[in-house]
Amino acid sequence: MKTWLREHRLALHEALGRLASQSVGFALTVLVIGIAAALPLGLRLLTGAVDVLDRGPVATAQLTVFATVDAAPPVVQALGERLGRHPAAAGVRFVSRDQALAALHRDAGLAQLMEDLGSNPLPDAWIVTARGGDAAGLETLRDEVSGWAGVDQVLLDADRARTLRALAGGLRQTARLLGALLGVALVAVCFSTVRLQVLTQREEIEVAKLIGATDAFIRRPYLYFGTLQGLVSGLVAFGVVAGGSESLRHALAPAELGAVAVLDALAPDLASLWLAVGVGGVLGWLGAWLSVSEHLRRTSPGG
Amino acid sequence: MAHDTALISLSGVARHYPGGVEALRGVSLQVARGDLVVVSGPSGAGKTTLLRLMAAIERPTAGSVLVNGQNVAALRPRAIPWLRRNFGLVFQDHKLLSDRSLFHNVALPLRIAGFEPREAARRVRAALDKVGLLHRERAMPAALSGGEQQRACIARAIVHRPAIVLADEPTANLDMAYASDIVSLLGAFHGVGSTLVIATHDVAAFTPLGPRQVYLCAGLVGPQMQS
Ligand SMILES: Nc1ncnc2c1ncn2[C@@H]1O[C@H](COP(=O)(O)OP(=O)(O)OP(=O)(O)O)[C@@H](O)[C@H]1O
Ligand SMILES: [Mg+2]
């Protein structure tokens, strides 16, 4: 056990030595892989955020009913009551045009625009929560309500939910595909960087074999090197995503995305860190293993 | 000499290379534990090939090579490194690692065998001292003279105290004084029980050790002489 530990310590030491002797090449490689790998990792986070949006309150079976802008208050009131009485409506929340305007005013960028407009261009609206909430029922309700006098437009939030779900699905698939491609790329890059090392150390490998080194002994420092390269690439990817998500969160904060949960979902979590570093390490190891094994197979003496 | 007591036993060993080269053409040779064998013969006779077969660096085209009773050709590839650790090899072309210091070169067999670093360092220095290179332990091989490289190679071959030393032209690049130093060093190593097989053009240098002489010519063993 003690010997085993020492062997590994020495191999790691050797790998670090090689790393130090070609630190620029190592840094560049790790940067390239890391930045590339940040893409699927970032997409993964984005997918999570879209999932949260999808699961959030905006995605419940809701209709937004807009009155015409010029609808008189009695008409508006009648419409509200009629909506409230409708058997398919479980709840109706009135958002007056003044409330809507006030909400827009809170957004600094739009306030000036509103003032320039002079009058309030917004209609009164109701947010109707549908009973049951299956898509077909909602659509029937929408078609019915859009026909009422004084109703300008009815928006079905389920459309949005469906879009979100499709978006999340698409993102997830893209993330997986990119992740797989980058995994292959990482193995290939480690394969070739380790191959370069193996070729410069060919003499050493040959002599070590001649005087009794096992394949495992020869492979060990290269495996450490490959693993380190993968680990650090994963760290770089995580760093890039963390930085990117931080700035994205800043950009999104004032907008009314509503749910804090969405912003939280955009923050890179520990799982992403482990995923990036773990997958990076394993793939780096694999690339190195394949590289050295291929060399050993080609040069195996005794022919 | 009885077949079963031989440490190394070659029977009917042939080694052909692509292109119709017949480096060995049916060599039978027994090396007993504690033997000191000097293999001589003209250039191209097959001396190096013979040593390489003994260390399982090459496989015979025909015949069998037994080391410690094990048929080398039948060994699993995984077993070969363990077999090689019984040997100390002095290569005709030294095979020192050009990017490692003398110390690290000599330490390599100990590294491979998993020696504790402090014990390894002690042994490396002892071996370097024996070949008169202790003061050069930090030097890179390129900074050593041909003879010094030769001695470094011998230090590396004996540092792990192998049971068998296979030395290919160990005195080739040495002047008389150092050659006789190396001869007595190898003699001392033989004296503590190691088995030595030495391939050389310079049989006379080793006669003081009273070796068994094997004459190799064109891949065949000539009349074996006992001096
Ligand atoms: N890898 C090889 N491929 C083809 N031919 C080879 C190979 N190795 C050795 N030979 C040939 O085998 C023959 C014996 O070579 P070997 O090196 O064993 O001779 P040697 O007795 O050690 O010679 P020297 O005294 O010059 O070192 C030579 O003709 C050589 O050219
Ligand atoms: Mg030779």
Coordinates of C-alpha atoms in Angstrom, one line a residue, chain A residues 3 6-7 9-11 14 18 200-201 203-204 206-215 217 301-303, chain B residues 15 56-59 81-82 84-85 89 91 95-100 108-109 111-112 114-117 156:
Chain A
T3 CA 4.7 1.4 -2.2
R6 CA 4.7 6.3 -3.4
E7 CA 4.5 5.1 -7.0
R9 CA 3.0 10.2 -5.9
L10 CA 6.2 9.9 -8.0
A11 CA 4.1 9.6 -11.2
E14 CA 6.6 13.5 -13.0
R18 CA 6.1 17.7 -17.6
T200 CA 9.5 13.0 -27.2
Q201 CA 9.9 10.4 -24.4
E203 CA 13.7 6.8 -25.8
E204 CA 12.9 6.8 -22.2
E206 CA 12.0 2.1 -24.7
V207 CA 14.8 1.9 -22.1
A208 CA 12.4 1.6 -19.2
K209 CA 10.7 -1.3 -20.9
L210 CA 14.1 -2.9 -21.6
I211 CA 15.0 -2.8 -18.0
G212 CA 11.7 -4.2 -16.7
A213 CA 9.1 -1.5 -16.5
T214 CA 5.5 -2.7 -16.7
D215 CA 3.1 -1.0 -19.1
F217 CA 4.4 2.0 -14.8
P301 CA 9.3 -5.8 -28.2
G302 CA 9.7 -9.5 -28.6
G303 CA 8.9 -9.5 -32.3
Chain B
R15 CA 17.1 -15.9 -35.0
A56 CA 13.5 -11.6 -23.8
I57 CA 14.0 -8.5 -25.9
E58 CA 13.6 -10.7 -28.9
R59 CA 12.0 -14.1 -29.5
P81 CA 8.9 -7.0 -17.2
W82 CA 9.3 -9.2 -14.1
R84 CA 13.7 -8.5 -17.1
R85 CA 14.2 -7.3 -13.6
L89 CA 21.8 -4.8 -19.1
F91 CA 23.9 -2.0 -23.9
K95 CA 21.0 3.8 -24.1
L96 CA 21.4 6.5 -21.5
L97 CA 18.5 9.0 -21.4
S98 CA 19.8 12.2 -22.9
D99 CA 17.4 14.4 -20.9
R100 CA 18.1 13.0 -17.5
L108 CA 15.9 4.2 -13.3
P109 CA 16.0 0.5 -12.5
R111 CA 12.4 3.6 -9.8
I112 CA 11.0 0.8 -11.8
G114 CA 9.6 0.7 -6.6
F115 CA 12.5 1.4 -4.3
E116 CA 12.0 3.9 -1.5
P117 CA 13.7 7.2 -2.8
R156 CA 22.8 1.4 -14.1

